[in-house]
Coordinates of C-alpha atoms and ligand atoms in Angstrom, one line a residue:
M1 CA 0.0 0.0 0.0
F2 CA 1.2 3.6 -0.6
L3 CA 1.9 5.8 2.4
S4 CA -0.7 8.3 1.2
E5 CA -3.5 5.6 1.2
I6 CA -2.5 4.6 4.8
Q7 CA -2.5 8.3 5.8
D8 CA -6.0 8.8 4.3
M9 CA -7.4 5.8 6.2
D10 CA -5.7 6.8 9.4
K11 CA -7.2 10.3 9.2
K12 CA -10.7 8.8 8.5
Y13 CA -10.8 5.9 10.9
Y14 CA -8.2 6.3 13.6
M15 CA -8.6 8.5 16.7
D16 CA -6.5 11.5 16.4
T17 CA -4.3 11.0 19.5
F18 CA -1.0 11.2 17.7
G19 CA -1.5 14.3 15.6
S20 CA 0.3 14.4 12.3
R21 CA 2.8 11.6 12.5
I22 CA 6.2 11.4 10.9
P23 CA 5.3 10.7 7.3
V24 CA 6.5 7.1 6.9
A25 CA 5.2 3.6 7.3
F26 CA 7.5 0.6 7.7
T27 CA 7.0 -2.9 6.3
K28 CA 10.1 -4.7 7.4
G29 CA 13.0 -4.5 9.9
E30 CA 16.3 -6.3 10.2
G31 CA 19.0 -5.6 12.8
I32 CA 18.9 -1.8 13.4
D33 CA 17.3 -1.0 10.0
L34 CA 13.7 -0.5 8.9
W35 CA 12.4 -0.4 5.4
S36 CA 9.5 1.9 4.4
T37 CA 6.6 1.3 2.0
D38 CA 8.6 3.0 -0.7
G39 CA 11.6 0.8 -0.2
E40 CA 13.8 3.3 1.6
K41 CA 16.1 2.1 4.4
Y42 CA 16.1 3.9 7.8
T43 CA 18.5 3.4 10.7
D44 CA 16.6 3.2 13.9
F45 CA 18.1 5.0 16.9
F46 CA 14.8 5.1 18.8
A47 CA 13.9 1.4 18.8
G48 CA 10.2 1.7 19.0
I49 CA 10.5 3.8 22.2
A50 CA 13.0 1.5 23.9
V51 CA 11.1 -1.6 22.9
N52 CA 13.2 -3.1 20.1
S53 CA 16.3 -3.5 22.2
I54 CA 17.4 -6.7 20.4
G55 CA 16.8 -5.0 17.0
Y56 CA 14.5 -6.4 14.3
S57 CA 14.0 -10.0 13.1
H58 CA 16.6 -11.4 15.4
P59 CA 16.9 -15.1 14.3
T60 CA 16.7 -16.5 17.9
F61 CA 13.6 -14.4 18.6
V62 CA 11.9 -15.2 15.3
N63 CA 12.5 -18.9 15.8
M64 CA 11.2 -19.1 19.3
V65 CA 8.2 -16.9 18.7
T66 CA 7.3 -18.5 15.4
K67 CA 7.3 -21.9 17.0
Q68 CA 5.1 -20.6 19.8
V69 CA 2.7 -19.0 17.4
S70 CA 2.2 -22.2 15.4
S71 CA 1.7 -24.3 18.6
L72 CA -0.2 -22.1 21.1
I73 CA -0.7 -18.3 21.3
H74 CA -3.0 -18.0 24.2
C75 CA -4.5 -20.0 26.9
S76 CA -6.0 -18.5 30.0
N77 CA -4.5 -18.2 33.5
L78 CA -7.1 -20.8 34.6
Y79 CA -4.4 -23.2 33.5
Y80 CA -0.6 -23.6 34.1
I81 CA 1.6 -22.0 31.5
E82 CA 5.1 -23.3 30.9
S83 CA 6.7 -20.2 29.3
Q84 CA 5.1 -18.0 32.1
A85 CA 6.7 -20.1 34.8
L86 CA 10.0 -20.1 32.9
L87 CA 10.1 -16.4 32.3
A88 CA 9.2 -15.7 36.0
K89 CA 12.0 -18.0 37.0
E90 CA 14.4 -16.2 34.6
L91 CA 13.5 -12.8 36.0
V92 CA 13.7 -13.9 39.6
E93 CA 17.1 -15.6 39.2
N94 CA 18.5 -12.5 37.6
S95 CA 17.1 -9.8 39.9
C96 CA 16.3 -8.9 43.5
A97 CA 12.7 -10.0 43.0
D98 CA 11.2 -13.2 44.4
K99 CA 7.9 -13.2 42.6
I100 CA 6.6 -12.0 39.3
F101 CA 3.2 -11.1 37.8
F102 CA 2.7 -10.5 34.1
A103 CA 0.6 -7.7 32.7
N104 CA 0.3 -6.3 29.1
S105 CA 1.9 -2.9 29.3
G106 CA 3.9 -0.5 31.4
A107 CA 0.9 1.4 32.7
E108 CA -0.8 -1.9 33.6
A109 CA 2.3 -3.1 35.4
N110 CA 2.5 0.2 37.4
E111 CA -1.2 0.1 38.2
G112 CA -0.6 -3.4 39.6
A113 CA 2.4 -2.2 41.6
I114 CA 0.2 0.6 43.1
K115 CA -2.5 -1.9 44.0
L116 CA 0.1 -4.2 45.6
A117 CA 1.5 -1.4 47.7
R118 CA -1.9 -0.4 49.0
I119 CA -3.1 -3.9 49.8
Y120 CA 0.3 -4.7 51.5
F121 CA -0.4 -2.0 54.1
K122 CA -4.1 -2.8 54.4
K123 CA -3.2 -6.4 55.3
Q124 CA -0.8 -5.2 57.9
G125 CA -3.6 -3.3 59.6
N126 CA -2.6 0.1 58.2
P127 CA -5.3 1.1 55.8
E128 CA -4.5 4.8 56.4
K129 CA -1.2 4.2 54.5
F130 CA -2.2 4.7 50.9
E131 CA -0.3 7.7 49.8
I132 CA 2.5 7.4 47.3
I133 CA 5.2 10.0 46.7
T134 CA 6.3 10.3 43.1
L135 CA 8.6 12.7 41.2
Q136 CA 7.9 15.8 39.2
K137 CA 8.6 15.2 35.4
S138 CA 7.9 11.5 35.9
F139 CA 6.0 9.3 33.5
H140 CA 4.2 6.2 34.7
G141 CA 1.5 5.6 32.1
R142 CA -1.9 6.7 30.6
T143 CA -4.5 5.0 32.8
I144 CA -6.2 7.3 35.3
T145 CA -4.2 6.0 38.2
T146 CA -0.9 6.0 36.5
L147 CA -1.6 9.5 35.2
S148 CA -2.3 10.5 38.8
A149 CA 1.2 9.1 39.7
T150 CA 2.7 10.9 36.7
G151 CA 4.4 14.3 37.5
Q152 CA 3.4 16.1 34.3
E153 CA 0.1 18.0 34.4
K154 CA -0.1 18.2 30.6
Y155 CA -1.0 14.5 30.6
S156 CA -3.2 14.4 33.7
K157 CA -5.0 17.7 33.9
P158 CA -7.6 17.1 31.1
F159 CA -8.7 13.9 32.9
E160 CA -9.4 15.2 36.4
P161 CA -10.7 14.1 38.9
L162 CA -7.7 11.8 39.3
T163 CA -7.1 9.0 41.7
S164 CA -6.2 10.5 45.0
G165 CA -3.1 9.8 47.1
F166 CA -0.2 10.9 45.0
K167 CA 2.2 13.6 46.0
K168 CA 5.0 14.9 43.7
V169 CA 8.4 16.2 44.7
P170 CA 11.4 17.3 42.6
I171 CA 13.9 14.7 41.5
N172 CA 17.2 14.6 43.5
D173 CA 15.9 16.8 46.3
F174 CA 16.1 14.6 49.4
S175 CA 14.8 17.2 51.9
A176 CA 11.6 17.8 49.7
L177 CA 11.0 14.1 49.7
E178 CA 11.5 13.8 53.5
A179 CA 9.2 16.7 54.1
A180 CA 6.4 15.1 51.9
I181 CA 6.2 12.0 54.1
T182 CA 3.2 11.8 56.5
E183 CA 1.6 9.0 58.5
N184 CA -0.4 8.2 55.3
T185 CA 2.6 7.5 53.1
C186 CA 2.9 3.9 52.0
A187 CA 5.5 4.1 49.2
I188 CA 7.9 6.1 47.1
M189 CA 7.7 5.4 43.4
L190 CA 10.2 6.6 40.8
E191 CA 12.1 5.9 37.6
P192 CA 15.8 5.4 38.4
V193 CA 16.3 7.4 35.2
Q194 CA 13.4 9.5 34.0
G195 CA 13.0 8.7 30.3
E196 CA 10.0 10.4 28.7
S197 CA 10.6 13.8 30.1
G198 CA 14.2 14.0 28.6
V199 CA 16.5 11.5 30.4
Y200 CA 17.1 12.7 33.9
P201 CA 19.0 10.2 36.1
C202 CA 18.5 10.0 39.8
D203 CA 21.8 10.8 41.6
Y204 CA 23.6 7.9 43.2
E205 CA 23.6 9.5 46.6
Y206 CA 20.0 10.5 46.4
L207 CA 18.8 6.9 45.8
Q208 CA 21.1 5.7 48.7
N209 CA 19.3 8.2 50.9
V210 CA 15.8 7.3 49.6
K211 CA 16.5 3.6 50.3
K212 CA 17.6 4.3 53.8
L213 CA 14.6 6.5 54.4
C214 CA 12.3 3.8 53.2
E215 CA 13.9 1.3 55.6
E216 CA 13.6 3.8 58.6
K217 CA 10.0 4.8 57.9
K218 CA 9.0 1.3 56.7
L219 CA 7.9 2.5 53.3
L220 CA 7.9 0.5 50.1
L221 CA 10.3 1.5 47.4
I222 CA 8.9 1.1 43.9
F223 CA 11.0 1.5 40.8
D224 CA 9.3 2.0 37.5
E225 CA 11.7 0.2 35.2
V226 CA 9.4 0.1 32.3
Q227 CA 12.0 2.0 30.3
T228 CA 15.2 1.5 32.3
G229 CA 14.7 -2.3 32.5
V230 CA 16.1 -5.2 30.4
G231 CA 19.6 -3.9 29.6
R232 CA 18.8 -0.3 28.5
T233 CA 21.0 1.5 31.2
G234 CA 24.0 -0.8 30.9
K235 CA 22.8 -3.3 33.6
L236 CA 20.0 -5.8 33.2
F237 CA 17.9 -3.6 35.5
G238 CA 18.4 0.1 36.2
Y239 CA 18.5 -0.3 40.0
Q240 CA 21.7 -2.3 39.6
N241 CA 23.5 0.9 38.7
Y242 CA 22.7 2.2 42.2
N243 CA 23.3 -0.8 44.5
V244 CA 19.8 -0.2 45.8
E245 CA 17.1 -2.9 45.8
P246 CA 13.5 -1.8 45.4
D247 CA 10.7 -3.8 47.0
I248 CA 8.8 -3.7 43.8
F249 CA 9.9 -2.9 40.3
T250 CA 8.0 -2.9 37.0
L251 CA 9.0 -3.8 33.5
A252 CA 7.5 -3.6 30.0
K253 CA 8.9 -1.9 26.9
A254 CA 11.9 -4.1 26.0
L255 CA 10.8 -7.3 27.8
G256 CA 8.8 -8.7 24.9
G257 CA 11.0 -7.5 22.0
G258 CA 7.9 -6.0 20.5
V259 CA 5.3 -8.4 21.8
P260 CA 3.3 -6.6 24.4
I261 CA 4.1 -7.7 28.0
G262 CA 4.5 -6.0 31.4
A263 CA 5.8 -7.3 34.7
I264 CA 5.4 -6.6 38.4
C265 CA 8.5 -7.9 40.2
A266 CA 8.4 -8.0 44.0
K267 CA 10.1 -9.2 47.1
E268 CA 8.4 -12.2 48.7
H269 CA 7.0 -10.4 51.8
V270 CA 5.4 -7.8 49.5
A271 CA 4.2 -10.2 46.8
K272 CA 2.4 -12.4 49.2
A273 CA 0.0 -9.5 50.0
F274 CA -1.9 -10.4 46.8
A275 CA -4.3 -13.3 47.8
P276 CA -5.9 -15.4 45.1
G277 CA -8.5 -13.4 43.2
E278 CA -7.1 -10.0 44.2
H279 CA -5.3 -9.3 40.9
G280 CA -5.6 -10.8 37.5
S281 CA -5.4 -10.4 33.7
T282 CA -6.9 -12.2 30.7
F283 CA -3.9 -11.8 28.4
G284 CA -1.2 -11.1 31.0
G285 CA 1.5 -13.8 30.9
N286 CA 0.1 -15.7 27.9
P287 CA 2.3 -18.3 26.1
L288 CA 3.2 -16.0 23.2
A289 CA 4.2 -12.9 25.3
C290 CA 6.2 -15.1 27.8
T291 CA 8.0 -16.9 25.0
A292 CA 8.9 -13.6 23.5
G293 CA 10.2 -12.5 26.9
L294 CA 12.3 -15.7 27.2
A295 CA 13.8 -15.1 23.8
V296 CA 14.7 -11.5 24.8
M297 CA 16.3 -12.6 28.0
K298 CA 18.3 -15.3 26.2
I299 CA 19.6 -12.9 23.6
M300 CA 20.4 -10.3 26.3
K301 CA 22.6 -12.9 28.0
E302 CA 24.2 -14.6 25.0
E303 CA 25.1 -11.3 23.3
H304 CA 26.0 -9.4 26.5
L305 CA 23.7 -6.6 25.5
P306 CA 23.6 -4.8 28.9
E307 CA 27.5 -4.7 28.7
N308 CA 27.3 -3.4 25.1
A309 CA 24.8 -0.7 26.2
E310 CA 27.1 0.4 28.9
K311 CA 30.2 0.5 26.6
L312 CA 28.5 2.2 23.6
G313 CA 26.5 4.5 25.8
K314 CA 29.7 5.8 27.4
Y315 CA 31.3 6.0 23.9
I316 CA 28.4 8.0 22.4
K317 CA 28.3 10.3 25.4
S318 CA 32.0 11.0 25.3
Q319 CA 31.9 11.6 21.5
L320 CA 29.0 14.0 21.9
E321 CA 30.8 15.8 24.8
N322 CA 33.8 16.1 22.5
L323 CA 31.6 17.8 19.9
A324 CA 30.1 20.1 22.6
S325 CA 33.5 21.3 23.8
T326 CA 35.0 21.8 20.3
S327 CA 33.0 22.4 17.2
H328 CA 29.4 22.2 18.5
P329 CA 28.8 24.3 21.6
V330 CA 25.1 24.2 20.8
I331 CA 25.2 20.9 22.7
S332 CA 25.0 22.1 26.2
E333 CA 24.6 18.8 28.1
V334 CA 24.6 15.1 27.4
R335 CA 22.7 13.0 29.9
A336 CA 23.1 9.2 29.6
A337 CA 22.5 5.9 31.3
G338 CA 23.7 3.2 29.0
L339 CA 21.9 3.7 25.7
M340 CA 19.3 6.0 27.2
I341 CA 20.6 9.3 26.0
G342 CA 19.3 12.9 26.2
I343 CA 21.2 15.6 24.3
E344 CA 20.4 19.1 25.6
L345 CA 20.7 21.9 23.1
N346 CA 21.0 25.6 24.0
K347 CA 18.9 26.6 21.0
P348 CA 15.3 25.6 20.3
I349 CA 16.2 23.5 17.3
A350 CA 15.6 19.9 18.5
P351 CA 12.4 19.4 16.3
I352 CA 14.2 20.6 13.2
V353 CA 17.3 18.5 13.9
K354 CA 15.0 15.5 14.3
T355 CA 13.5 16.3 11.0
K356 CA 16.9 16.7 9.3
M357 CA 17.9 13.4 10.8
F358 CA 14.8 11.8 9.3
E359 CA 15.7 13.3 5.9
K360 CA 19.0 11.6 6.4
K361 CA 17.2 8.3 7.1
Y362 CA 17.8 8.3 10.9
L363 CA 15.0 7.8 13.4
I364 CA 15.5 9.8 16.6
A365 CA 13.1 11.8 18.8
N366 CA 12.9 15.2 20.6
V367 CA 11.5 16.3 23.9
G368 CA 10.2 19.8 23.5
E369 CA 12.3 22.4 21.7
N370 CA 15.7 21.7 23.3
I371 CA 16.2 18.0 23.9
L372 CA 17.1 15.3 21.5
R373 CA 16.4 11.8 22.8
I374 CA 18.0 8.6 21.5
L375 CA 17.3 5.0 22.4
P376 CA 19.1 2.9 19.9
P377 CA 18.7 -0.9 19.9
L378 CA 21.3 -2.4 22.3
I379 CA 22.9 -4.4 19.5
I380 CA 24.6 -1.4 17.9
T381 CA 28.3 -1.5 17.1
Q382 CA 30.9 1.2 17.4
T383 CA 30.7 1.7 13.6
D384 CA 26.9 2.3 14.0
A385 CA 27.6 4.8 16.8
D386 CA 30.3 6.6 14.6
E387 CA 27.9 6.8 11.7
F388 CA 25.2 8.2 13.9
I389 CA 27.5 10.9 15.3
I390 CA 28.7 12.0 11.9
T391 CA 25.2 12.2 10.7
L392 CA 24.0 14.2 13.7
K393 CA 26.9 16.5 13.3
S394 CA 26.0 17.4 9.7
A395 CA 22.3 17.6 10.6
I396 CA 23.1 20.2 13.3
D397 CA 25.4 22.0 10.9
E398 CA 22.6 22.3 8.3
V399 CA 20.2 23.6 10.8
L400 CA 22.5 26.2 12.4
Ligands
LIG1 C1 6.5 4.0 28.5 C2 6.5 4.1 30.0 C3 5.4 3.8 30.7 C4 4.1 3.4 30.1 O1 4.1 2.2 29.4 P1 2.9 1.7 28.4 O2 3.4 0.4 27.9 O3 2.9 2.7 27.3 O4 1.7 1.7 29.2 C5 5.4 3.8 32.1 N1 6.5 4.2 32.7 C6 7.7 4.5 32.1 C7 8.9 4.9 32.8 C8 7.7 4.5 30.7 O5 8.8 4.8 30.0

């Protein structure tokens, strides 16, 4: 089909929640490349918003998922599911969690984590403890409750009244956090590195203090690792960069390699607060999604993708900082955690640079006028990184 035909149908039949999209539709992906309906090849440095971490059409992934599709895609949670048990085991054996529950998206995993925190305190005889402190500029999802947790009014304001019981404090401000705690507080929920708002990492010291505070005040620590999880930040899970173990963390984006899946991962004493019947999902943890998750975890390990993310993240950051201090002072700051990279520009040219990159067949994104955001697949090589830097340099030069 021609792009123009797809665009016409989209305009006529699809809800207009994405505005006018970038004018391209893809039909095929391989490695870090995508091909459009008109046969053009694009290099993907955004990975389906941190989803396609293993790239496209990875043979191990395609094999495992294809086999699963042709044998059994779905059966309900009324029955035992082999790939679900195996993926839960894989996540537990590689993280600080003892128990897992599978959902279908990031928002749904976070929603479940919030339910778990509330019921945990209720069952301890503390029903007054329901308030959760989150961070300004955070992003936790698009359901009413995860919007209520999200610290960006542009997303939540139109949908008021929101779920009550969320307080927002600025990131890396420990005294503000301390001051926000009351006898109603049950948990602190945060992204170890804020993604959607422009890549803002929590400071190492800050998270040490947050963890200590949670222990002292007996609060649950919840990490939203929907974006930071599964290798993105240079460790399998973002919390591992901080030597801080959360009581609950959530996953989604990269876990299924493109097949929708979310996960609530929790310590035993917290997880057991859910009694049979208190949480559930029709699709969550079905054979297809969990086999996809198993394939992703296998590839992460076999190809040392977290290590590659750490190495190439550092490389790209240092190359960009080099540009900043020599030929391209328009780059005012580079924030990175593995291959989660935010490039702050001191001129409002981020949208035009993104468009220039698109013309040069590179997919990246911007946050507002001043931040470029890149989330390449974790399989990139140093050559891929070099080509990206060269292209970005010329894109900026053409804009300035
Ligand atoms: C993307 C994202 C979400 C929402 O995930 P969905 O799958 O879109 O519901 C939640 N939290 C963080 C940190 C995210 O990056």
